[in-house]
């Protein structure tokens, strides 16, 4: 595990990113990079992508003024970007449509994917059904237990869900198995990676497919308030929903970008999934194809993680987030399990919205921050997914 930044090369965000994979995958990544570069120049590709986002996924998603939450908190005016209203119930469908179009373009008929909370797996299974592609989804056994509803949804959509029993039996281990599959079946298979992680070009490509979130939010808030927001808050696991909404505001220094990691149940290594969390946080290293901040011990061994949310307990973060952190352009904080659960319940009671546990971490930060702001300030919270998938976890953790 390197402790100093490697030399800058193509496909990096500052020192972060890169391509750290077995030689057997280099040709596949180069093929994908070339196909994506060609697709970006192809107006018909963009037209089909936008058409499906609109007619199939349900974009644009609304920007909702959370009036009762605003009144209860005092301080800043709160808006919610409603990605939870998309088909399949989360932002993940944006990237899955884009990558499925690329896979078809490359002549790949088999799709593999990994999933933690299950939403990426559901979105992948959905687009494979739409395009008539074979679909295999790897999921940690512990996540399958926590997300039984999404496992059933994937199978109902025609996907094969393969349980991963190694390691912590969560997202990291599912990615390992997906990569092993890809090495074995690289000629016929496209790996539909679900976040801004992995080897180049995935962090850039996945971000680009999610940029629509921020582009819409920018137009919507200017129409509603005739000014940009004071702050944008989004949860950060790998970081796809966060970078999707952040990207359109990167060149606006007056807009604070706030990513919320999983604070879990304690500050010690292994009790959380907060890569930027002080003494118990991460340090630069390589994991699963990319150089970024990684939760690791002093010997460089990857640490165990914990979060009440199955989608946030990943030990690394997307390389663009690492660069934004180092540059001070984005601020990264954490919300613990109890704060997320309380925030989810408060949002449900005040606005009639049951958000995903991932998104609840962002709501928790809004609940902390908004009361300290003025009435002229505006906060936009990205509600990256809905909470149907988390009902089992909520029943275990909330006394109603």
GROMACS .gro file of C-alpha atoms in nm:
model
  400
    1UNK     CA    1   0.000   0.000   0.000
    2UNK     CA    2   0.177   0.321  -0.110
    3UNK     CA    3   0.191   0.609   0.134
    4UNK     CA    4   0.305   0.869  -0.118
    5UNK     CA    5   0.128   0.984  -0.431
    6UNK     CA    6   0.225   0.810  -0.754
    7UNK     CA    7   0.332   1.003  -1.061
    8UNK     CA    8   0.058   1.192  -1.243
    9UNK     CA    9  -0.071   1.020  -1.553
   10UNK     CA   10  -0.385   1.021  -1.763
   11UNK     CA   11  -0.702   0.941  -1.573
   12UNK     CA   12  -0.612   1.114  -1.248
   13UNK     CA   13  -0.760   1.379  -1.023
   14UNK     CA   14  -0.445   1.540  -0.895
   15UNK     CA   15  -0.245   1.240  -0.768
   16UNK     CA   16  -0.554   1.020  -0.726
   17UNK     CA   17  -0.715   0.773  -0.962
   18UNK     CA   18  -0.512   0.577  -1.212
   19UNK     CA   19  -0.538   0.218  -1.326
   20UNK     CA   20  -0.416  -0.055  -1.090
   21UNK     CA   21  -0.546  -0.382  -1.233
   22UNK     CA   22  -0.415  -0.717  -1.357
   23UNK     CA   23  -0.265  -0.715  -1.703
   24UNK     CA   24  -0.557  -0.929  -1.823
   25UNK     CA   25  -0.794  -0.633  -1.769
   26UNK     CA   26  -0.587  -0.363  -1.935
   27UNK     CA   27  -0.722  -0.437  -2.284
   28UNK     CA   28  -1.081  -0.429  -2.158
   29UNK     CA   29  -1.027  -0.094  -1.984
   30UNK     CA   30  -0.862   0.050  -2.294
   31UNK     CA   31  -1.151  -0.075  -2.506
   32UNK     CA   32  -1.398   0.085  -2.265
   33UNK     CA   33  -1.205   0.411  -2.260
   34UNK     CA   34  -1.201   0.427  -2.639
   35UNK     CA   35  -1.570   0.337  -2.666
   36UNK     CA   36  -1.666   0.603  -2.414
   37UNK     CA   37  -1.452   0.867  -2.584
   38UNK     CA   38  -1.623   0.786  -2.914
   39UNK     CA   39  -1.969   0.786  -2.754
   40UNK     CA   40  -1.910   1.129  -2.597
   41UNK     CA   41  -1.861   1.268  -2.949
   42UNK     CA   42  -2.167   1.089  -3.088
   43UNK     CA   43  -2.484   1.302  -3.084
   44UNK     CA   44  -2.703   0.995  -3.134
   45UNK     CA   45  -2.560   0.837  -2.817
   46UNK     CA   46  -2.639   1.149  -2.616
   47UNK     CA   47  -2.985   1.171  -2.769
   48UNK     CA   48  -3.071   0.811  -2.679
   49UNK     CA   49  -2.928   0.852  -2.329
   50UNK     CA   50  -3.131   1.168  -2.266
   51UNK     CA   51  -3.443   1.013  -2.417
   52UNK     CA   52  -3.423   0.713  -2.183
   53UNK     CA   53  -3.350   0.934  -1.881
   54UNK     CA   54  -3.668   1.124  -1.959
   55UNK     CA   55  -3.910   0.857  -2.079
   56UNK     CA   56  -3.786   0.554  -1.884
   57UNK     CA   57  -3.607   0.677  -1.570
   58UNK     CA   58  -3.836   0.974  -1.507
   59UNK     CA   59  -3.605   1.275  -1.529
   60UNK     CA   60  -3.599   1.558  -1.449
   61UNK     CA   61  -3.654   1.490  -1.081
   62UNK     CA   62  -3.814   1.774  -0.884
   63UNK     CA   63  -3.646   2.013  -0.644
   64UNK     CA   64  -3.881   2.024  -0.347
   65UNK     CA   65  -3.902   2.302  -0.089
   66UNK     CA   66  -3.917   2.122   0.247
   67UNK     CA   67  -4.125   2.390   0.417
   68UNK     CA   68  -4.207   2.203   0.739
   69UNK     CA   69  -3.850   2.086   0.787
   70UNK     CA   70  -3.731   2.442   0.722
   71UNK     CA   71  -3.975   2.583   0.977
   72UNK     CA   72  -3.884   2.322   1.238
   73UNK     CA   73  -3.510   2.371   1.204
   74UNK     CA   74  -3.512   2.748   1.169
   75UNK     CA   75  -3.231   2.917   0.982
   76UNK     CA   76  -3.167   2.818   0.622
   77UNK     CA   77  -3.433   2.738   0.365
   78UNK     CA   78  -3.413   2.367   0.279
   79UNK     CA   79  -3.470   2.211  -0.063
   80UNK     CA   80  -3.458   1.839  -0.145
   81UNK     CA   81  -3.338   1.705  -0.480
   82UNK     CA   82  -3.573   1.408  -0.526
   83UNK     CA   83  -3.363   1.134  -0.687
   84UNK     CA   84  -3.575   0.891  -0.486
   85UNK     CA   85  -3.855   0.948  -0.736
   86UNK     CA   86  -3.662   0.790  -1.023
   87UNK     CA   87  -3.753   0.448  -1.165
   88UNK     CA   88  -3.598   0.181  -0.936
   89UNK     CA   89  -3.593   0.431  -0.647
   90UNK     CA   90  -3.246   0.586  -0.662
   91UNK     CA   91  -2.998   0.783  -0.870
   92UNK     CA   92  -2.822   0.460  -0.975
   93UNK     CA   93  -3.040   0.423  -1.285
   94UNK     CA   94  -2.864   0.720  -1.454
   95UNK     CA   95  -2.528   0.544  -1.471
   96UNK     CA   96  -2.678   0.204  -1.550
   97UNK     CA   97  -2.858   0.336  -1.858
   98UNK     CA   98  -2.538   0.502  -1.979
   99UNK     CA   99  -2.320   0.196  -1.929
  100UNK     CA  100  -2.577  -0.040  -2.079
  101UNK     CA  101  -2.579   0.173  -2.394
  102UNK     CA  102  -2.198   0.152  -2.401
  103UNK     CA  103  -2.200  -0.226  -2.349
  104UNK     CA  104  -2.440  -0.269  -2.639
  105UNK     CA  105  -2.220  -0.040  -2.848
  106UNK     CA  106  -1.918  -0.263  -2.770
  107UNK     CA  107  -2.107  -0.583  -2.852
  108UNK     CA  108  -2.100  -0.714  -2.493
  109UNK     CA  109  -2.405  -0.932  -2.421
  110UNK     CA  110  -2.326  -1.019  -2.058
  111UNK     CA  111  -2.327  -0.767  -1.772
  112UNK     CA  112  -2.182  -0.818  -1.425
  113UNK     CA  113  -2.220  -0.580  -1.134
  114UNK     CA  114  -2.163  -0.549  -0.761
  115UNK     CA  115  -2.405  -0.405  -0.510
  116UNK     CA  116  -2.416  -0.321  -0.140
  117UNK     CA  117  -2.751  -0.164  -0.059
  118UNK     CA  118  -2.895  -0.339  -0.363
  119UNK     CA  119  -3.006  -0.027  -0.550
  120UNK     CA  120  -2.727  -0.050  -0.807
  121UNK     CA  121  -2.802  -0.418  -0.852
  122UNK     CA  122  -3.170  -0.344  -0.908
  123UNK     CA  123  -3.088  -0.068  -1.156
  124UNK     CA  124  -2.845  -0.297  -1.340
  125UNK     CA  125  -3.099  -0.580  -1.355
  126UNK     CA  126  -3.356  -0.329  -1.479
  127UNK     CA  127  -3.150  -0.202  -1.773
  128UNK     CA  128  -3.041  -0.555  -1.862
  129UNK     CA  129  -3.408  -0.651  -1.887
  130UNK     CA  130  -3.469  -0.341  -2.098
  131UNK     CA  131  -3.186  -0.422  -2.342
  132UNK     CA  132  -3.209  -0.802  -2.331
  133UNK     CA  133  -2.869  -0.856  -2.171
  134UNK     CA  134  -2.758  -1.140  -1.942
  135UNK     CA  135  -2.712  -1.010  -1.587
  136UNK     CA  136  -2.510  -1.141  -1.291
  137UNK     CA  137  -2.497  -0.939  -0.969
  138UNK     CA  138  -2.249  -1.007  -0.689
  139UNK     CA  139  -2.364  -0.919  -0.338
  140UNK     CA  140  -2.213  -0.984   0.003
  141UNK     CA  141  -2.402  -1.239   0.210
  142UNK     CA  142  -2.445  -0.990   0.493
  143UNK     CA  143  -2.587  -0.731   0.254
  144UNK     CA  144  -2.820  -0.993   0.106
  145UNK     CA  145  -2.953  -1.055   0.456
  146UNK     CA  146  -3.001  -0.683   0.519
  147UNK     CA  147  -3.150  -0.613   0.177
  148UNK     CA  148  -3.377  -0.911   0.111
  149UNK     CA  149  -3.630  -0.699  -0.077
  150UNK     CA  150  -3.377  -0.582  -0.333
  151UNK     CA  151  -3.244  -0.937  -0.380
  152UNK     CA  152  -3.598  -1.047  -0.467
  153UNK     CA  153  -3.642  -0.750  -0.702
  154UNK     CA  154  -3.321  -0.836  -0.890
  155UNK     CA  155  -3.428  -1.197  -0.933
  156UNK     CA  156  -3.775  -1.091  -1.040
  157UNK     CA  157  -3.610  -0.878  -1.311
  158UNK     CA  158  -3.426  -1.186  -1.440
  159UNK     CA  159  -3.084  -1.133  -1.284
  160UNK     CA  160  -2.872  -1.401  -1.121
  161UNK     CA  161  -2.767  -1.284  -0.773
  162UNK     CA  162  -2.449  -1.452  -0.647
  163UNK     CA  163  -2.380  -1.450  -0.274
  164UNK     CA  164  -2.027  -1.361  -0.159
  165UNK     CA  165  -1.927  -1.526   0.169
  166UNK     CA  166  -1.564  -1.412   0.191
  167UNK     CA  167  -1.423  -1.133   0.406
  168UNK     CA  168  -1.677  -0.905   0.566
  169UNK     CA  169  -1.941  -1.032   0.321
  170UNK     CA  170  -2.026  -0.676   0.213
  171UNK     CA  171  -1.961  -0.442  -0.081
  172UNK     CA  172  -1.580  -0.464  -0.087
  173UNK     CA  173  -1.598  -0.841  -0.116
  174UNK     CA  174  -1.868  -0.825  -0.384
  175UNK     CA  175  -1.640  -0.600  -0.593
  176UNK     CA  176  -1.354  -0.849  -0.554
  177UNK     CA  177  -1.571  -1.131  -0.689
  178UNK     CA  178  -1.703  -0.918  -0.975
  179UNK     CA  179  -1.348  -0.835  -1.079
  180UNK     CA  180  -1.251  -1.204  -1.071
  181UNK     CA  181  -1.546  -1.281  -1.298
  182UNK     CA  182  -1.447  -1.001  -1.535
  183UNK     CA  183  -1.090  -1.133  -1.565
  184UNK     CA  184  -1.228  -1.474  -1.660
  185UNK     CA  185  -1.495  -1.355  -1.907
  186UNK     CA  186  -1.354  -1.027  -2.033
  187UNK     CA  187  -1.426  -1.083  -2.403
  188UNK     CA  188  -1.803  -1.118  -2.365
  189UNK     CA  189  -1.864  -0.930  -2.042
  190UNK     CA  190  -1.893  -0.566  -1.938
  191UNK     CA  191  -1.843  -0.480  -1.572
  192UNK     CA  192  -2.108  -0.221  -1.487
  193UNK     CA  193  -1.936  -0.063  -1.186
  194UNK     CA  194  -2.179   0.129  -0.967
  195UNK     CA  195  -1.985   0.424  -0.826
  196UNK     CA  196  -1.705   0.670  -0.902
  197UNK     CA  197  -1.451   0.406  -0.803
  198UNK     CA  198  -1.224   0.160  -0.977
  199UNK     CA  199  -0.970   0.200  -1.252
  200UNK     CA  200  -0.981   0.473  -1.516
  201UNK     CA  201  -1.214   0.546  -1.699
  202UNK     CA  202  -1.480   0.446  -1.444
  203UNK     CA  203  -1.453   0.743  -1.202
  204UNK     CA  204  -1.488   0.993  -1.486
  205UNK     CA  205  -1.745   0.798  -1.684
  206UNK     CA  206  -1.976   0.728  -1.388
  207UNK     CA  207  -1.952   1.093  -1.281
  208UNK     CA  208  -2.048   1.206  -1.630
  209UNK     CA  209  -2.357   0.986  -1.633
  210UNK     CA  210  -2.464   1.141  -1.300
  211UNK     CA  211  -2.383   1.504  -1.386
  212UNK     CA  212  -2.747   1.547  -1.481
  213UNK     CA  213  -2.836   1.564  -1.109
  214UNK     CA  214  -2.641   1.885  -1.052
  215UNK     CA  215  -2.725   2.033  -1.390
  216UNK     CA  216  -3.095   1.999  -1.312
  217UNK     CA  217  -3.057   2.123  -0.955
  218UNK     CA  218  -2.870   2.433  -1.072
  219UNK     CA  219  -3.142   2.531  -1.316
  220UNK     CA  220  -3.417   2.450  -1.067
  221UNK     CA  221  -3.278   2.652  -0.777
  222UNK     CA  222  -3.209   2.952  -1.001
  223UNK     CA  223  -3.569   2.937  -1.121
  224UNK     CA  224  -3.706   2.899  -0.767
  225UNK     CA  225  -3.482   3.148  -0.584
  226UNK     CA  226  -3.299   3.348  -0.853
  227UNK     CA  227  -2.968   3.264  -0.683
  228UNK     CA  228  -2.739   2.971  -0.615
  229UNK     CA  229  -2.761   2.773  -0.290
  230UNK     CA  230  -2.536   2.846   0.004
  231UNK     CA  231  -2.461   2.475   0.050
  232UNK     CA  232  -2.521   2.139  -0.115
  233UNK     CA  233  -2.522   1.829   0.105
  234UNK     CA  234  -2.499   1.468  -0.015
  235UNK     CA  235  -2.407   1.135   0.141
  236UNK     CA  236  -2.080   0.977   0.028
  237UNK     CA  237  -2.010   0.606   0.007
  238UNK     CA  238  -1.814   0.556  -0.314
  239UNK     CA  239  -1.944   0.900  -0.401
  240UNK     CA  240  -2.154   0.884  -0.719
  241UNK     CA  241  -2.463   1.076  -0.606
  242UNK     CA  242  -2.245   1.338  -0.436
  243UNK     CA  243  -2.017   1.400  -0.734
  244UNK     CA  244  -2.325   1.401  -0.956
  245UNK     CA  245  -2.477   1.696  -0.774
  246UNK     CA  246  -2.147   1.867  -0.686
  247UNK     CA  247  -2.006   1.880  -1.037
  248UNK     CA  248  -2.224   2.158  -1.175
  249UNK     CA  249  -2.120   2.382  -0.883
  250UNK     CA  250  -1.745   2.316  -0.869
  251UNK     CA  251  -1.663   2.655  -1.023
  252UNK     CA  252  -1.891   2.845  -0.784
  253UNK     CA  253  -1.675   2.917  -0.476
  254UNK     CA  254  -1.974   3.064  -0.293
  255UNK     CA  255  -2.148   2.726  -0.291
  256UNK     CA  256  -2.025   2.499  -0.012
  257UNK     CA  257  -2.008   2.132  -0.109
  258UNK     CA  258  -2.055   1.899   0.186
  259UNK     CA  259  -2.016   1.522   0.168
  260UNK     CA  260  -2.143   1.311   0.458
  261UNK     CA  261  -1.974   0.981   0.533
  262UNK     CA  262  -2.093   0.698   0.758
  263UNK     CA  263  -1.989   0.765   1.117
  264UNK     CA  264  -2.114   0.420   1.218
  265UNK     CA  265  -2.111   0.332   1.586
  266UNK     CA  266  -1.774   0.467   1.701
  267UNK     CA  267  -1.451   0.648   1.614
  268UNK     CA  268  -1.218   0.349   1.614
  269UNK     CA  269  -1.102   0.187   1.294
  270UNK     CA  270  -1.355  -0.082   1.204
  271UNK     CA  271  -1.648   0.096   1.367
  272UNK     CA  272  -1.732   0.335   1.084
  273UNK     CA  273  -1.675   0.405   0.712
  274UNK     CA  274  -1.551   0.767   0.732
  275UNK     CA  275  -1.238   0.790   0.520
  276UNK     CA  276  -1.167   1.151   0.625
  277UNK     CA  277  -1.249   1.100   0.992
  278UNK     CA  278  -0.940   1.219   1.180
  279UNK     CA  279  -0.738   0.962   1.376
  280UNK     CA  280  -0.973   0.677   1.293
  281UNK     CA  281  -0.995   0.771   0.926
  282UNK     CA  282  -0.822   0.671   0.607
  283UNK     CA  283  -0.494   0.740   0.433
  284UNK     CA  284  -0.391   0.732   0.066
  285UNK     CA  285  -0.358   0.385  -0.081
  286UNK     CA  286  -0.469   0.156  -0.363
  287UNK     CA  287  -0.786  -0.052  -0.349
  288UNK     CA  288  -0.966  -0.227  -0.632
  289UNK     CA  289  -0.804  -0.044  -0.918
  290UNK     CA  290  -0.768   0.314  -0.795
  291UNK     CA  291  -0.548   0.529  -0.570
  292UNK     CA  292  -0.752   0.722  -0.316
  293UNK     CA  293  -0.819   0.749   0.057
  294UNK     CA  294  -0.860   0.402   0.207
  295UNK     CA  295  -0.945   0.281   0.557
  296UNK     CA  296  -0.639   0.073   0.646
  297UNK     CA  297  -0.429  -0.016   0.946
  298UNK     CA  298  -0.062   0.074   0.992
  299UNK     CA  299   0.042  -0.241   0.808
  300UNK     CA  300  -0.166  -0.141   0.506
  301UNK     CA  301  -0.434  -0.405   0.563
  302UNK     CA  302  -0.783  -0.297   0.460
  303UNK     CA  303  -0.994  -0.224   0.767
  304UNK     CA  304  -1.338  -0.360   0.841
  305UNK     CA  305  -1.618  -0.104   0.819
  306UNK     CA  306  -1.960  -0.055   0.974
  307UNK     CA  307  -2.269   0.145   0.891
  308UNK     CA  308  -2.637   0.096   0.954
  309UNK     CA  309  -2.660   0.173   0.582
  310UNK     CA  310  -2.552  -0.109   0.352
  311UNK     CA  311  -2.458   0.140   0.080
  312UNK     CA  312  -2.205   0.347   0.277
  313UNK     CA  313  -1.983   0.084   0.441
  314UNK     CA  314  -1.708   0.081   0.176
  315UNK     CA  315  -1.345   0.132   0.289
  316UNK     CA  316  -1.240   0.365   0.004
  317UNK     CA  317  -1.378   0.678  -0.160
  318UNK     CA  318  -1.384   0.792  -0.522
  319UNK     CA  319  -1.056   0.958  -0.632
  320UNK     CA  320  -1.223   1.283  -0.737
  321UNK     CA  321  -1.358   1.322  -0.383
  322UNK     CA  322  -1.006   1.265  -0.249
  323UNK     CA  323  -0.881   1.548  -0.470
  324UNK     CA  324  -1.168   1.782  -0.375
  325UNK     CA  325  -1.091   1.711  -0.010
  326UNK     CA  326  -0.721   1.787  -0.044
  327UNK     CA  327  -0.794   2.105  -0.240
  328UNK     CA  328  -1.045   2.220   0.022
  329UNK     CA  329  -1.317   2.258  -0.242
  330UNK     CA  330  -1.546   2.011  -0.066
  331UNK     CA  331  -1.588   1.949   0.305
  332UNK     CA  332  -1.637   1.595   0.433
  333UNK     CA  333  -1.809   1.525   0.764
  334UNK     CA  334  -1.978   1.221   0.915
  335UNK     CA  335  -2.310   1.125   1.071
  336UNK     CA  336  -2.334   0.824   1.299
  337UNK     CA  337  -2.595   0.550   1.285
  338UNK     CA  338  -2.823   0.705   1.546
  339UNK     CA  339  -2.812   1.049   1.382
  340UNK     CA  340  -2.906   0.896   1.047
  341UNK     CA  341  -3.193   0.697   1.195
  342UNK     CA  342  -3.325   1.002   1.379
  343UNK     CA  343  -3.297   1.215   1.064
  344UNK     CA  344  -3.486   0.959   0.858
  345UNK     CA  345  -3.769   0.954   1.111
  346UNK     CA  346  -3.782   1.333   1.134
  347UNK     CA  347  -3.799   1.373   0.755
  348UNK     CA  348  -4.075   1.110   0.738
  349UNK     CA  349  -4.279   1.282   1.010
  350UNK     CA  350  -4.237   1.635   0.874
  351UNK     CA  351  -4.243   1.587   0.496
  352UNK     CA  352  -4.395   1.245   0.433
  353UNK     CA  353  -4.073   1.125   0.268
  354UNK     CA  354  -3.910   0.798   0.376
  355UNK     CA  355  -3.562   0.832   0.233
  356UNK     CA  356  -3.289   0.571   0.205
  357UNK     CA  357  -3.060   0.529   0.505
  358UNK     CA  358  -2.775   0.652   0.285
  359UNK     CA  359  -2.960   0.977   0.213
  360UNK     CA  360  -3.054   1.008   0.582
  361UNK     CA  361  -2.687   1.078   0.658
  362UNK     CA  362  -2.711   1.390   0.440
  363UNK     CA  363  -3.039   1.490   0.608
  364UNK     CA  364  -2.868   1.449   0.947
  365UNK     CA  365  -2.601   1.702   0.849
  366UNK     CA  366  -2.869   1.942   0.727
  367UNK     CA  367  -3.044   1.910   1.065
  368UNK     CA  368  -2.717   2.003   1.238
  369UNK     CA  369  -2.618   2.284   1.003
  370UNK     CA  370  -2.935   2.464   0.892
  371UNK     CA  371  -3.025   2.611   1.235
  372UNK     CA  372  -2.684   2.784   1.248
  373UNK     CA  373  -2.746   2.955   0.914
  374UNK     CA  374  -2.951   3.264   0.829
  375UNK     CA  375  -3.298   3.275   0.674
  376UNK     CA  376  -3.142   3.408   0.352
  377UNK     CA  377  -2.929   3.096   0.314
  378UNK     CA  378  -3.037   2.801   0.100
  379UNK     CA  379  -2.942   2.438   0.151
  380UNK     CA  380  -3.000   2.169  -0.112
  381UNK     CA  381  -2.995   1.810   0.016
  382UNK     CA  382  -2.962   1.531  -0.236
  383UNK     CA  383  -3.214   1.258  -0.151
  384UNK     CA  384  -3.029   0.990  -0.344
  385UNK     CA  385  -3.280   0.710  -0.285
  386UNK     CA  386  -3.598   0.600  -0.117
  387UNK     CA  387  -3.622   0.391   0.198
  388UNK     CA  388  -3.837   0.097   0.089
  389UNK     CA  389  -3.528  -0.123   0.078
  390UNK     CA  390  -3.439  -0.033   0.438
  391UNK     CA  391  -3.769  -0.120   0.607
  392UNK     CA  392  -3.624  -0.437   0.761
  393UNK     CA  393  -3.329  -0.246   0.910
  394UNK     CA  394  -3.560   0.030   1.030
  395UNK     CA  395  -3.788  -0.220   1.204
  396UNK     CA  396  -3.483  -0.360   1.386
  397UNK     CA  397  -3.354  -0.019   1.494
  398UNK     CA  398  -3.654   0.207   1.549
  399UNK     CA  399  -3.913   0.167   1.821
  400UNK     CA  400  -4.243   0.297   1.682
   0.00000   0.00000   0.00000
